[in-house]
XYZ file of N, CA, C and O in Angstrom:
816
model
N -37.169 15.466 -0.743
C -36.044 14.229 -0.920
C -36.974 12.991 -1.122
O -37.871 13.033 -0.571
N -36.475 12.393 -2.271
C -37.169 11.443 -2.617
C -36.864 9.840 -1.793
O -35.973 10.154 -0.884
N -37.257 9.025 -1.871
C -37.229 7.790 -1.050
C -35.944 7.207 -1.248
O -35.258 6.622 -0.177
N -35.102 7.358 -2.389
C -33.787 6.792 -2.510
C -32.712 7.631 -1.604
O -32.018 6.980 -0.821
N -33.115 8.936 -1.560
C -32.077 9.949 -0.666
C -32.627 9.490 0.894
O -31.492 9.360 1.406
N -33.669 9.475 1.029
C -34.067 9.009 2.442
C -33.323 7.556 2.867
O -32.799 7.601 3.950
N -33.438 6.776 2.095
C -32.724 5.214 2.466
C -31.272 5.547 2.518
O -30.690 5.146 3.659
N -30.534 6.257 1.679
C -29.079 6.412 1.713
C -28.575 7.220 2.822
O -27.540 7.168 3.315
N -29.581 8.158 3.366
C -28.899 8.977 4.335
C -29.637 8.576 5.803
O -29.569 9.185 6.859
N -30.437 7.427 5.595
C -30.977 6.832 6.947
C -29.934 6.468 8.097
O -29.111 6.000 7.804
N -30.336 6.289 9.395
C -29.252 5.943 10.425
C -28.761 4.436 10.207
O -27.962 4.202 10.358
N -29.942 3.772 9.520
C -29.593 2.461 9.360
C -28.537 2.109 8.356
O -27.666 1.515 8.166
N -28.659 3.176 7.004
C -27.671 2.997 6.132
C -26.420 3.552 6.428
O -25.167 2.960 5.993
N -26.544 4.606 7.323
C -25.025 4.988 7.811
C -24.068 4.012 8.581
O -23.017 4.027 8.797
N -25.230 3.394 9.599
C -24.803 2.240 10.496
C -23.904 1.135 9.419
O -22.971 0.440 9.744
N -24.606 0.809 8.402
C -24.129 -0.137 7.639
C -22.864 0.243 6.915
O -21.694 -0.449 6.752
N -22.717 1.636 6.290
C -21.429 2.085 5.836
C -20.487 2.182 6.825
O -19.038 1.714 6.445
N -20.691 2.459 8.149
C -20.003 2.401 9.078
C -19.114 1.114 9.240
O -18.104 0.912 9.494
N -20.016 -0.197 9.419
C -19.831 -1.293 9.507
C -18.677 -1.757 8.323
O -17.824 -2.166 8.586
N -18.876 -1.539 7.054
C -18.385 -1.883 6.261
C -16.871 -1.080 6.220
O -15.687 -1.753 6.042
N -16.800 -0.107 6.490
C -15.586 0.749 6.546
C -14.678 0.199 7.825
O -13.464 0.093 7.690
N -15.282 -0.476 8.627
C -14.768 -0.906 9.976
C -13.960 -2.415 9.367
O -12.989 -2.682 9.709
N -14.614 -3.036 8.609
C -14.104 -4.387 8.180
C -13.334 -4.126 7.174
O -12.058 -5.146 6.866
N -13.445 -3.077 6.593
C -12.077 -2.736 5.545
C -10.778 -2.539 5.936
O -9.732 -2.426 5.497
N -10.599 -2.376 7.657
C -9.579 -2.008 8.115
C -8.706 -3.015 8.519
O -7.353 -3.166 8.690
N -9.361 -4.384 8.143
C -8.730 -5.826 8.593
C -7.744 -5.969 7.267
O -8.366 -5.679 6.189
N -6.661 -6.425 7.421
C -5.820 -6.822 6.202
C -6.318 -7.757 5.399
O -7.077 -8.988 5.779
N -6.275 -7.311 4.274
C -6.723 -8.320 3.019
C -8.558 -8.380 2.922
O -8.582 -9.161 1.983
N -8.987 -7.238 3.547
C -10.227 -7.306 3.371
C -10.714 -6.097 2.095
O -10.115 -4.841 2.383
N -11.125 -6.713 0.935
C -11.680 -5.396 0.165
C -12.853 -5.170 0.474
O -13.702 -5.096 1.269
N -13.280 -3.803 -0.285
C -14.620 -3.282 -0.094
C -15.879 -4.524 -0.490
O -16.813 -4.580 0.345
N -15.342 -5.375 -1.415
C -16.825 -6.067 -1.692
C -16.689 -7.118 -0.687
O -17.861 -7.492 -0.114
N -15.497 -7.605 -0.145
C -15.706 -8.888 0.947
C -16.127 -7.868 2.328
O -16.872 -8.665 2.975
N -15.582 -6.556 2.444
C -16.482 -5.912 3.775
C -17.781 -5.772 3.655
O -18.505 -5.891 4.705
N -18.431 -5.559 2.383
C -19.821 -5.511 2.051
C -20.237 -6.773 2.390
O -21.684 -6.997 2.901
N -19.954 -8.034 1.997
C -20.320 -9.224 2.062
C -20.408 -9.629 3.893
O -21.150 -10.380 4.432
N -19.225 -9.403 4.482
C -19.239 -9.631 5.690
C -20.197 -8.845 6.686
O -20.776 -9.310 7.494
N -20.279 -7.648 6.230
C -21.258 -6.693 7.003
C -22.687 -7.171 6.895
O -23.595 -7.266 7.939
N -23.285 -7.785 5.694
C -24.303 -8.099 5.276
C -24.853 -9.668 6.239
O -25.661 -9.375 6.776
N -23.779 -10.187 6.049
C -23.697 -11.713 7.006
C -23.975 -11.271 8.165
O -24.709 -11.904 8.958
N -23.270 -10.394 9.008
C -23.069 -9.984 10.425
C -24.799 -9.592 10.676
O -25.099 -9.847 11.717
N -25.162 -8.825 9.920
C -26.444 -8.207 10.075
C -27.725 -8.988 9.951
O -28.500 -8.992 10.415
N -27.545 -10.155 9.257
C -28.588 -10.902 8.713
C -28.516 -12.253 9.285
O -29.569 -12.872 9.257
N -27.479 -12.687 10.141
C -27.303 -13.807 10.151
C -26.700 -13.959 11.696
O -25.828 -13.723 12.152
N -27.759 -14.643 12.705
C -27.345 -14.343 13.886
C -25.992 -15.230 14.444
O -25.393 -14.992 15.459
N -25.847 -16.468 13.838
C -24.765 -17.178 14.024
C -23.365 -16.089 13.811
O -22.540 -16.663 14.594
N -23.550 -15.644 13.016
C -22.153 -14.594 12.421
C -22.022 -13.427 13.759
O -20.722 -13.169 13.927
N -22.999 -12.726 14.378
C -22.810 -12.301 15.446
C -22.259 -12.905 16.669
O -21.339 -12.562 17.460
N -22.505 -14.226 16.823
C -22.137 -14.950 18.071
C -20.465 -15.069 17.403
O -19.553 -15.264 18.418
N -20.098 -15.419 16.266
C -18.692 -15.540 15.838
C -18.008 -14.400 16.222
O -16.796 -14.402 16.853
N -18.605 -13.463 15.815
C -17.908 -11.783 16.047
C -17.433 -11.690 17.950
O -16.391 -11.454 18.648
N -18.683 -12.260 18.722
C -18.559 -12.469 19.987
C -17.154 -13.020 20.528
O -16.771 -12.635 21.178
N -17.096 -14.378 19.851
C -16.317 -15.451 20.252
C -14.996 -14.861 19.729
O -13.994 -15.052 20.904
N -14.824 -14.039 18.873
C -13.657 -13.365 18.416
C -12.870 -12.331 19.336
O -11.972 -12.529 19.877
N -13.915 -11.785 19.812
C -13.770 -10.372 20.847
C -13.164 -11.242 22.304
O -12.099 -10.782 22.357
N -13.779 -12.258 22.511
C -13.574 -13.043 23.895
C -12.245 -13.543 23.795
O -11.687 -13.450 24.540
N -11.617 -14.195 22.625
C -10.344 -14.966 22.303
C -9.352 -13.862 22.542
O -8.541 -13.920 22.996
N -9.768 -12.642 21.709
C -8.560 -11.708 21.591
C -8.358 -11.022 22.914
O -7.189 -10.673 23.159
N -9.493 -10.847 23.768
C -9.374 -10.182 25.142
C -8.484 -11.242 25.949
O -7.899 -10.851 26.979
N -8.421 -12.639 25.560
C -7.878 -13.522 26.421
C -6.441 -13.817 26.189
O -5.616 -14.867 26.838
N -6.024 -13.248 24.996
C -4.629 -13.838 24.473
C -3.912 -12.526 23.985
O -4.339 -11.460 23.618
N -2.636 -12.531 24.291
C -1.553 -11.549 24.314
C -0.400 -11.659 23.676
O 0.062 -13.026 23.822
N 0.149 -10.808 22.793
C 1.540 -11.216 22.367
C 2.669 -11.013 23.474
O 2.788 -9.827 24.237
N 3.375 -12.042 23.269
C 4.714 -11.765 24.600
C 5.749 -10.826 23.854
O 6.057 -10.771 22.783
N 6.231 -9.637 24.911
C 6.899 -8.926 24.164
C 8.291 -9.402 24.012
O 9.113 -8.779 23.512
N 8.506 -10.266 24.817
C 10.167 -10.991 24.933
C 10.243 -11.570 23.510
O 11.322 -11.590 22.899
N 9.405 -12.411 23.193
C 9.529 -13.519 22.159
C 8.565 -13.306 21.102
O 8.846 -13.738 19.770
N 7.417 -12.713 21.008
C 6.473 -12.167 20.067
C 5.412 -13.404 19.802
O 4.571 -13.266 18.926
N 5.475 -14.399 20.501
C 4.622 -15.601 20.538
C 3.459 -15.432 21.160
O 3.190 -14.432 22.220
N 2.173 -15.905 21.202
C 0.981 -15.723 21.627
C 0.902 -16.328 23.001
O 1.492 -17.494 23.351
N 0.313 -15.946 24.213
C 0.289 -16.279 25.470
C -1.172 -15.915 26.028
O -1.628 -15.083 25.621
N -1.294 -16.581 27.209
C -2.832 -16.408 27.860
C -2.311 -14.832 28.482
O -1.302 -14.824 28.995
N -3.335 -14.000 28.479
C -3.377 -12.678 29.060
C -2.971 -12.810 30.540
O -3.601 -13.690 31.200
N -2.255 -12.241 30.950
C -1.365 -12.070 32.309
C -0.850 -13.104 32.984
O -0.372 -13.120 34.207
N -0.481 -14.167 31.917
C 0.289 -15.295 32.524
C 1.728 -15.002 31.981
O 2.207 -14.419 30.785
N 2.441 -16.235 32.356
C 3.955 -16.180 31.798
C 3.830 -17.073 30.583
O 3.098 -17.563 30.298
N 4.823 -16.638 29.732
C 5.036 -17.151 28.389
C 5.922 -18.541 28.287
O 6.819 -18.524 28.959
N 4.692 -19.776 27.971
C 5.386 -21.003 27.989
C 6.544 -20.780 27.085
O 7.501 -21.939 27.167
N 6.497 -20.279 25.679
C 7.574 -20.559 24.708
C 8.696 -19.993 25.413
O 9.815 -20.407 25.256
N 8.872 -18.804 26.053
C 10.058 -18.258 26.854
C 10.620 -19.002 27.727
O 11.620 -19.083 27.936
N 9.483 -19.780 28.528
C 10.141 -20.690 29.611
C 10.740 -21.964 29.226
O 11.401 -22.779 29.909
N 10.757 -22.488 27.856
C 11.125 -23.473 27.117
C 12.382 -23.673 27.366
O 13.286 -22.874 26.986
N 13.049 -24.762 27.608
C 14.494 -24.838 28.280
C 15.555 -25.650 26.995
O 16.720 -26.279 27.449
N 14.865 -25.691 26.001
C 15.752 -26.243 24.793
C 16.876 -25.333 24.281
O 17.040 -24.306 24.766
N 17.999 -26.243 23.890
C 19.172 -25.463 23.638
C 19.243 -24.691 22.493
O 20.207 -24.021 21.923
N 17.872 -24.844 21.577
C 17.675 -24.022 20.340
C 16.848 -23.146 20.406
O 15.427 -23.239 20.769
N 17.163 -21.876 19.670
C 15.878 -20.855 19.453
C 15.832 -20.786 18.184
O 16.536 -20.177 17.317
N 14.596 -20.937 17.723
C 14.235 -20.909 16.254
C 13.923 -19.393 16.027
O 12.665 -18.942 16.598
N 14.229 -18.644 15.092
C 14.244 -17.269 14.737
C 13.295 -17.299 13.395
O 13.780 -17.630 12.337
N 12.029 -16.880 13.575
C 11.312 -16.605 12.255
C 10.560 -15.273 12.206
O 10.533 -14.443 13.037
N 10.228 -14.907 11.110
C 9.695 -13.666 10.426
C 8.429 -13.353 11.234
O 8.054 -12.266 11.659
N 7.416 -14.344 11.003
C 6.238 -14.245 11.151
C 5.441 -15.352 11.941
O 6.148 -16.403 11.864
N 4.251 -15.338 12.638
C 3.525 -16.289 13.270
C 3.275 -17.394 12.162
O 3.376 -18.512 12.485
N 2.775 -17.208 10.832
C 2.574 -18.121 9.855
C 3.939 -18.906 9.829
O 3.518 -20.114 9.497
N 5.027 -18.259 9.719
C 6.104 -19.024 9.441
C 6.307 -20.227 10.766
O 6.895 -21.630 10.645
N 5.981 -19.707 11.892
C 6.328 -20.409 13.163
C 5.230 -21.512 13.126
O 5.471 -22.802 13.239
N 3.801 -21.311 12.458
C 2.760 -22.211 12.560
C 3.218 -23.447 11.517
O 2.823 -24.752 11.775
N 3.762 -22.923 10.322
C 4.359 -23.976 9.464
C 5.281 -25.189 9.832
O 5.250 -26.183 9.629
N 6.102 -24.537 10.548
C 7.249 -25.177 11.111
C 6.694 -26.444 12.055
O 7.232 -27.198 12.263
N 5.701 -25.711 13.163
C 5.621 -26.770 14.052
C 4.586 -27.685 13.284
O 4.527 -28.650 13.448
N 3.772 -27.404 12.443
C 2.764 -28.095 11.605
C 3.629 -29.465 10.806
O 3.197 -30.647 10.932
N 4.662 -28.972 10.367
C 5.541 -29.982 9.580
C 6.511 -30.844 10.592
O 7.230 -31.545 9.999
N 6.237 -30.437 12.010
C 7.373 -31.090 12.830
C 8.866 -31.075 12.562
O 9.502 -32.005 13.317
N 9.186 -29.853 12.085
C 10.777 -29.760 11.426
C 11.334 -29.304 13.030
O 12.548 -29.702 12.957
N 10.550 -28.787 13.868
C 11.268 -28.254 15.155
C 10.329 -28.280 16.291
O 9.149 -27.898 16.247
N 11.120 -28.641 17.709
C 10.402 -28.707 18.723
C 11.394 -28.378 19.464
O 12.349 -28.350 20.097
N 10.511 -26.711 20.095
C 11.518 -25.822 21.052
C 11.228 -24.788 21.032
O 9.795 -24.303 20.880
N 12.004 -23.652 21.444
C 11.762 -22.329 21.748
C 11.646 -21.574 20.294
O 12.596 -21.627 19.622
N 10.581 -20.215 20.018
C 10.655 -19.932 19.142
C 10.879 -18.246 19.312
O 10.682 -17.776 20.476
N 11.107 -17.519 18.372
C 11.280 -16.121 18.428
C 10.834 -15.455 17.081
O 11.255 -15.617 15.874
N 9.463 -14.839 17.263
C 9.156 -14.294 16.294
C 9.483 -12.956 16.087
O 9.512 -11.796 16.722
N 10.035 -12.297 14.615
C 10.786 -10.822 14.847
C 9.341 -10.028 14.374
O 9.722 -8.971 14.764
N 8.548 -10.355 13.918
C 7.517 -9.593 13.387
C 7.672 -8.783 12.018
O 6.999 -8.184 11.729
N 8.625 -9.782 10.970
C 8.483 -9.081 9.658
C 10.097 -9.327 9.676
O 10.998 -9.903 10.254
N 10.546 -8.583 8.390
C 11.963 -8.507 7.890
C 12.389 -7.253 7.688
O 11.549 -6.438 7.573
N 13.629 -6.876 7.791
C 14.151 -5.460 7.387
C 13.839 -5.116 6.115
O 14.156 -5.827 4.999
N 13.008 -4.056 5.840
C 12.714 -3.622 4.678
C 12.709 -1.917 4.711
O 11.754 -1.581 4.891
N 13.756 -1.425 4.276
C 13.784 0.104 4.568
C 12.818 0.731 3.821
O 12.223 1.738 3.917
N 12.641 0.334 2.374
C 11.940 0.785 1.506
C 10.273 0.799 2.127
O 9.393 1.675 1.563
N 9.937 -0.183 2.897
C 8.658 -0.103 3.403
C 8.726 0.344 4.705
O 7.567 0.219 5.626
N 9.730 1.014 5.036
C 9.647 1.680 6.334
C 9.789 0.540 7.703
O 9.517 1.102 8.764
N 10.501 -0.554 7.335
C 10.893 -1.489 8.512
C 11.954 -1.522 8.594
O 12.687 -2.269 8.004
N 12.571 -1.097 9.769
C 13.847 -0.978 10.426
C 14.163 -1.965 11.362
O 13.366 -2.412 12.022
N 15.263 -2.190 11.613
C 15.804 -3.177 12.815
C 15.061 -2.774 13.973
O 14.630 -3.716 14.879
N 15.120 -1.343 14.373
C 14.319 -1.217 15.745
C 12.687 -1.509 15.807
O 12.025 -1.403 16.797
N 12.106 -1.616 14.417
C 11.080 -2.114 14.343
C 10.663 -3.768 14.312
O 9.403 -4.025 14.744
N 11.670 -4.389 14.659
C 11.616 -5.748 14.803
C 11.865 -6.073 16.033
O 12.578 -5.398 16.871
N 11.762 -7.344 16.630
C 12.075 -7.782 17.991
C 13.714 -8.486 17.986
O 13.810 -9.667 18.431
N 14.566 -7.819 17.446
C 15.968 -8.014 17.239
C 16.846 -7.774 18.615
O 17.383 -8.606 19.313
N 16.355 -6.691 19.458
C 16.880 -6.468 20.685
C 16.404 -7.360 21.664
O 17.375 -7.680 22.638
N 15.156 -7.740 21.806
C 14.544 -8.630 22.281
C 15.335 -9.918 22.346
O 15.651 -10.786 23.334
N 15.581 -10.469 21.017
C 16.385 -11.358 20.746
C 17.820 -11.655 21.593
O 18.295 -12.716 22.189
N 18.299 -10.602 21.280
C 19.765 -10.248 22.061
C 19.236 -10.578 23.545
O 20.390 -10.978 24.111
N 18.569 -10.070 24.104
C 18.377 -10.047 25.666
C 17.905 -11.253 25.864
O 18.702 -12.112 26.864
N 17.418 -12.199 24.993
C 17.171 -13.672 25.299
C 18.553 -14.389 25.261
O 18.870 -15.412 25.875
N 19.323 -14.139 24.638
C 20.563 -14.739 24.380
C 21.579 -14.459 25.400
O 22.403 -15.401 25.999
N 21.463 -13.309 25.704
C 22.350 -12.774 27.169
C 21.740 -13.408 28.197
O 22.680 -13.887 29.271
N 20.879 -13.850 28.527
C 19.918 -14.211 29.590
C 20.375 -16.105 29.595
O 20.126 -16.543 30.616
N 20.586 -16.344 28.338
C 20.624 -17.634 28.224
C 22.060 -17.999 27.438
O 21.818 -18.463 26.344
N 23.320 -17.901 28.046
C 24.334 -18.057 27.243
C 24.674 -19.532 26.776
O 24.295 -20.390 27.536
N 25.378 -19.599 25.598
C 25.688 -20.947 25.230
C 24.616 -21.864 24.266
O 24.479 -22.690 23.835
N 23.562 -20.987 24.215
C 22.385 -21.548 23.397
C 22.515 -21.468 21.996
O 23.648 -20.728 21.157
N 21.901 -22.459 20.920
C 21.861 -21.804 19.475
C 20.793 -21.100 19.032
O 19.887 -21.402 19.581
N 20.971 -20.235 18.112
C 20.138 -19.672 17.202
C 19.885 -20.062 16.085
O 20.709 -19.567 15.462
N 18.847 -20.474 15.756
C 18.786 -21.125 14.224
C 17.692 -19.958 13.675
O 16.688 -19.888 13.947
N 18.238 -19.682 12.635
C 17.633 -18.582 11.588
C 16.767 -19.346 10.575
O 17.252 -19.927 9.609
N 15.362 -19.240 10.820
C 14.659 -19.893 9.543
C 13.832 -18.506 8.768
O 12.705 -18.435 9.012
N 14.809 -17.976 8.214
C 14.387 -16.859 7.274
C 14.634 -16.922 6.075
O 15.566 -18.001 5.686
N 13.802 -16.436 5.056
C 13.614 -16.716 3.657
C 14.705 -16.206 2.884
O 15.472 -15.307 3.497
N 15.327 -16.791 1.952
C 16.498 -16.288 1.302
C 16.143 -15.553 0.059
O 15.934 -15.677 -1.016
N 16.090 -14.211 0.410
C 15.653 -13.017 -0.090
C 16.758 -11.829 0.199
O 17.257 -12.065 1.230
N 16.573 -10.682 -0.446
C 17.137 -9.383 0.061
C 16.961 -9.125 1.638
O 17.891 -8.903 2.169
N 15.632 -9.260 1.902
C 15.217 -8.706 3.289
C 15.680 -9.814 3.969
O 16.110 -9.500 5.168
N 15.546 -11.218 3.525
C 15.869 -12.186 4.680
C 17.455 -12.124 4.992
O 17.990 -12.350 6.102
N 18.142 -11.808 3.817
C 19.469 -11.880 3.866
C 20.124 -10.717 4.804
O 20.985 -10.848 5.508
N 19.385 -9.775 4.446
C 19.681 -8.197 5.418
C 19.413 -8.328 6.883
O 20.087 -8.164 7.670
N 18.228 -9.288 7.085
C 18.097 -9.507 8.719
C 19.167 -10.407 9.140
O 19.265 -10.064 10.211
N 19.371 -11.567 8.161
C 20.274 -12.333 8.773
C 21.656 -11.725 9.292
O 22.188 -11.874 10.495
N 22.187 -10.952 8.113
C 23.399 -10.107 8.699
C 23.422 -9.397 9.953
O 24.369 -9.422 10.563
N 22.185 -8.454 9.847
C 21.963 -7.755 11.249
C 22.158 -8.325 12.371
O 22.572 -7.657 13.304
N 21.364 -9.261 12.355
C 21.136 -10.153 13.750
C 22.811 -11.149 13.979
O 22.933 -10.727 15.113
N 23.335 -11.341 12.953
C 24.838 -11.933 13.000
C 25.471 -10.506 13.653
O 26.443 -10.845 14.613
N 25.448 -9.412 13.188
C 26.602 -8.563 13.844
C 26.129 -8.195 15.002
O 26.809 -7.857 15.936
N 24.826 -8.214 15.479
C 24.064 -7.915 16.752
C 24.405 -8.913 17.962
O 24.778 -8.513 19.083
N 24.702 -9.994 17.517
C 25.018 -11.293 18.514
C 26.444 -11.668 18.347
O 26.904 -12.426 18.999
N 27.021 -10.717 17.951
C 28.790 -11.010 17.557
C 29.333 -11.454 18.691
O 30.252 -12.111 18.645
N 29.235 -10.232 19.807
C 30.188 -10.739 20.931
C 29.328 -11.470 22.139
O 29.786 -11.268 23.421
N 28.219 -12.063 21.806
C 27.476 -12.923 22.588
C 28.030 -14.437 22.847
O 28.504 -14.888 21.718
N 27.805 -15.195 23.667
C 27.884 -16.373 23.795
C 26.977 -17.422 23.080
O 26.051 -17.768 23.663
N 26.961 -17.358 22.006
C 25.917 -18.079 21.227
C 26.242 -18.734 19.854
O 27.323 -18.106 19.305
N 25.537 -19.789 19.427
C 26.138 -20.504 18.061
C 24.998 -20.000 17.492
O 23.757 -20.089 17.607
N 25.409 -19.569 16.216
C 24.361 -19.038 15.224
C 24.387 -19.854 13.617
O 25.331 -20.173 13.047
N 23.149 -20.094 13.489
C 23.040 -20.925 12.282
C 21.991 -20.668 11.549
O 20.985 -19.608 11.870
N 21.784 -21.128 10.572
C 20.713 -20.668 9.397
C 20.224 -22.002 8.717
O 20.892 -22.630 8.376
N 19.011 -22.058 8.019
C 18.525 -23.220 7.537
C 18.930 -23.600 6.158
O 19.464 -22.386 5.598
N 19.134 -24.402 5.594
C 19.952 -24.514 4.220
C 19.258 -23.744 3.286
O 17.974 -23.480 3.170
N 20.034 -23.512 2.012
C 19.758 -22.977 1.160
C 18.961 -23.778 -0.001
O 18.555 -23.489 -1.377
N 18.162 -24.720 0.483
C 17.397 -25.838 -0.457
C 15.940 -24.845 -0.455
O 15.363 -25.590 -1.610
N 15.503 -23.996 0.277
C 14.233 -23.417 0.064
C 14.306 -22.428 -1.340
O 15.486 -21.908 -1.560
N 13.464 -22.290 -2.023
C 12.971 -21.759 -3.439
C 13.550 -19.952 -2.660
O 13.177 -19.672 -1.644
N 14.298 -19.329 -3.639
C 14.603 -17.953 -3.058
C 13.145 -16.975 -3.013
O 12.222 -17.243 -3.567
N 13.295 -16.557 -1.669
C 12.145 -15.608 -1.342
C 11.247 -16.343 -0.552
O 10.284 -15.921 -0.133
N 11.453 -17.744 -0.738
C 10.047 -18.394 -0.073
C 10.089 -18.615 1.423
O 11.242 -18.609 2.024
N 9.216 -18.418 2.077
C 9.096 -18.587 3.507
C 8.557 -20.086 3.941
O 7.863 -20.486 3.176
N 8.729 -20.476 5.110
C 8.460 -21.747 5.604
C 6.862 -21.940 5.508
O 6.493 -23.075 5.063
N 6.320 -20.864 5.528
C 4.813 -20.911 5.532
C 4.017 -21.485 4.264
O 2.792 -21.571 4.251
N 4.766 -21.287 3.092
C 4.460 -21.532 1.733
C 4.964 -22.958 1.275
O 4.714 -23.181 -0.111
N 5.708 -23.546 1.894
C 6.270 -24.573 1.475
C 5.830 -26.213 2.059
O 5.308 -25.961 2.953
N 6.061 -27.309 1.336
C 5.659 -28.688 1.692
C 6.426 -28.912 2.867
O 7.689 -28.425 3.116
N 6.324 -30.034 3.477
C 6.877 -30.628 4.588
C 8.347 -31.075 4.306
O 9.153 -30.939 5.110
N 8.227 -31.766 3.117
C 9.807 -32.480 2.813
C 10.493 -31.273 2.481
O 11.925 -31.452 3.040
N 10.227 -30.284 1.707
C 11.208 -28.925 1.728
C 11.775 -28.223 3.242
O 13.072 -28.039 3.263
N 10.654 -27.951 3.918
C 11.114 -27.376 5.229
C 11.786 -28.271 6.085
O 13.127 -27.926 6.591
N 11.754 -29.839 6.138
C 12.382 -30.513 6.780
C 13.835 -30.566 6.251
O 14.608 -30.632 6.816
N 13.913 -30.768 4.907
C 15.341 -30.774 4.199
C 16.147 -29.523 4.917
O 17.476 -29.661 4.937
N 15.534 -28.440 4.855
C 16.038 -27.007 4.939
C 16.562 -27.038 6.386
O 17.796 -26.697 6.662
N 15.725 -27.747 7.328
C 16.212 -27.567 8.893
C 17.518 -28.835 9.218
O 18.373 -28.403 9.843
N 17.339 -29.883 8.249
C 18.320 -30.894 8.391
C 19.589 -30.302 7.885
O 20.767 -30.920 8.410
N 19.589 -29.552 7.041
C 20.799 -29.046 6.211
C 21.296 -27.729 6.849
O 22.071 -27.360 6.018
N 20.839 -27.515 8.166
C 21.312 -26.141 8.440
C 22.692 -25.791 8.792
O 23.661 -26.960 8.688
N 23.388 -24.661 8.424
C 24.720 -24.680 8.387
C 25.012 -23.369 9.538
O 24.173 -22.416 9.794
N 26.123 -23.595 10.295
C 26.454 -22.515 11.441
C 27.308 -21.286 10.474
O 27.973 -21.279 9.606
N 26.834 -20.168 11.019
C 27.408 -19.103 10.117
C 28.254 -18.032 10.985
O 28.590 -16.727 10.758
N 28.620 -18.378 12.193
C 29.404 -17.619 13.188
C 30.580 -18.702 13.479
O 30.700 -19.982 13.608
């Protein structure tokens, strides 16, 4: 076995490959990016500290089973406890963050965790639609504002939610169609999102 073969099969090299494979499991991380991250973690002490901080934060934060937002581990969810008259329904955490950042809505959110996409094996039961209905039943008379993209998936999700809440004591509205087709709140500017919220329409 020559030097190159010994190097590739050494315990250190195997550990490096394992680290690369672990980073590749993260969303959006390519092989090249995983290699760069692995090298940085092993060579720069500050990156090891960053990893420790990430682990510590992730262990102290959890997703609320009722609304899908983040909350301190083991504590009550402040979002669920919000007594505002409107629940804003979004597809992802990124959408919620964009709406909050743009100051378009101040109240309670509900994160579905995606949109209905049968071809991607995302069905209604994979989203927090049943949990939304439970929140509505527990708080009759509230308004549910759907801040979902105007796309095939967004329209299908809207229709399913409308049918699910048909017999509930709830006002159902949706942001205006001023948003570009298929666009989600997290990729739009403040003015566009604000106009969409101000121009909401009731759909029940």
